[in-house]
Amino acid sequence: MEFDLSDEAPIQARVARAVDELGGMDGLLNVDANVSDANLGRDLDLLEMDLGV
């Protein structure tokens, strides 16, 4: 399933569908990653990260 997390309408529709089909929602976990070609391979080692952010 692919959708734009910056567009609230598809998120609301998916939550509404889950509530309709499953009778409710007890919790929600948001996991997102930018896996575009421009971003892949840019991961840093934890010891190399700028912690001043």
PDB file of C-alpha atoms in Angstrom:
ATOM      1  CA  MET A   1       0.000   0.000   0.000  1.00  0.00           C
ATOM      2  CA  GLU A   2       1.478   3.327  -1.019  1.00  0.00           C
ATOM      3  CA  PHE A   3       0.286   6.800  -0.044  1.00  0.00           C
ATOM      4  CA  ASP A   4       1.603  10.231   0.839  1.00  0.00           C
ATOM      5  CA  LEU A   5       1.905  10.687   4.611  1.00  0.00           C
ATOM      6  CA  SER A   6       1.767  14.458   4.182  1.00  0.00           C
ATOM      7  CA  ASP A   7      -1.806  14.155   2.840  1.00  0.00           C
ATOM      8  CA  GLU A   8      -4.169  13.713   5.795  1.00  0.00           C
ATOM      9  CA  ALA A   9      -7.226  12.536   3.823  1.00  0.00           C
ATOM     10  CA  PRO A  10      -5.900   9.054   2.881  1.00  0.00           C
ATOM     11  CA  ILE A  11      -4.749   8.500   6.474  1.00  0.00           C
ATOM     12  CA  GLN A  12      -8.193   9.387   7.820  1.00  0.00           C
ATOM     13  CA  ALA A  13      -9.799   7.073   5.254  1.00  0.00           C
ATOM     14  CA  ARG A  14      -7.593   4.149   6.279  1.00  0.00           C
ATOM     15  CA  VAL A  15      -8.302   4.697   9.978  1.00  0.00           C
ATOM     16  CA  ALA A  16     -12.045   4.914   9.280  1.00  0.00           C
ATOM     17  CA  ARG A  17     -11.895   1.695   7.259  1.00  0.00           C
ATOM     18  CA  ALA A  18     -10.040  -0.113  10.049  1.00  0.00           C
ATOM     19  CA  VAL A  19     -12.618   1.057  12.594  1.00  0.00           C
ATOM     20  CA  ASP A  20     -15.498   0.003  10.318  1.00  0.00           C
ATOM     21  CA  GLU A  21     -14.050  -3.407   9.477  1.00  0.00           C
ATOM     22  CA  LEU A  22     -12.487  -4.275  12.832  1.00  0.00           C
ATOM     23  CA  GLY A  23     -14.848  -2.515  15.214  1.00  0.00           C
ATOM     24  CA  GLY A  24     -12.319  -0.080  16.619  1.00  0.00           C
ATOM     25  CA  MET A  25      -8.666   0.702  17.005  1.00  0.00           C
ATOM     26  CA  ASP A  26      -6.823   0.080  20.257  1.00  0.00           C
ATOM     27  CA  GLY A  27      -3.496   1.536  19.189  1.00  0.00           C
ATOM     28  CA  LEU A  28      -1.603   3.033  16.304  1.00  0.00           C
ATOM     29  CA  LEU A  29       2.061   2.743  15.388  1.00  0.00           C
ATOM     30  CA  ASN A  30       3.481   5.210  12.885  1.00  0.00           C
ATOM     31  CA  VAL A  31       6.558   3.949  11.064  1.00  0.00           C
ATOM     32  CA  ASP A  32       7.729   5.947   8.096  1.00  0.00           C
ATOM     33  CA  ALA A  33      10.871   6.007   5.992  1.00  0.00           C
ATOM     34  CA  ASN A  34      12.009   8.000   3.011  1.00  0.00           C
ATOM     35  CA  VAL A  35      13.248   5.298   0.632  1.00  0.00           C
ATOM     36  CA  SER A  36      13.607   7.531  -2.399  1.00  0.00           C
ATOM     37  CA  ASP A  37      16.674   7.145  -4.612  1.00  0.00           C
ATOM     38  CA  ALA A  38      17.964  10.487  -3.320  1.00  0.00           C
ATOM     39  CA  ASN A  39      17.916   9.271   0.285  1.00  0.00           C
ATOM     40  CA  LEU A  40      18.997   5.622   0.090  1.00  0.00           C
ATOM     41  CA  GLY A  41      22.543   4.975   1.219  1.00  0.00           C
ATOM     42  CA  ARG A  42      22.749   8.144   3.316  1.00  0.00           C
ATOM     43  CA  ASP A  43      22.451   6.359   6.668  1.00  0.00           C
ATOM     44  CA  LEU A  44      25.081   7.313   9.201  1.00  0.00           C
ATOM     45  CA  ASP A  45      26.786   5.374  11.902  1.00  0.00           C
ATOM     46  CA  LEU A  46      25.397   6.413  15.293  1.00  0.00           C
ATOM     47  CA  LEU A  47      28.860   7.597  16.353  1.00  0.00           C
ATOM     48  CA  GLU A  48      29.080   9.867  13.278  1.00  0.00           C
ATOM     49  CA  MET A  49      25.727  11.623  13.825  1.00  0.00           C
ATOM     50  CA  ASP A  50      25.529  15.290  14.788  1.00  0.00           C
ATOM     51  CA  LEU A  51      23.961  15.155  18.240  1.00  0.00           C
ATOM     52  CA  GLY A  52      23.627  18.946  18.381  1.00  0.00           C
ATOM     53  CA  VAL A  53      20.312  18.897  16.560  1.00  0.00           C
TER      54      VAL A  53
END
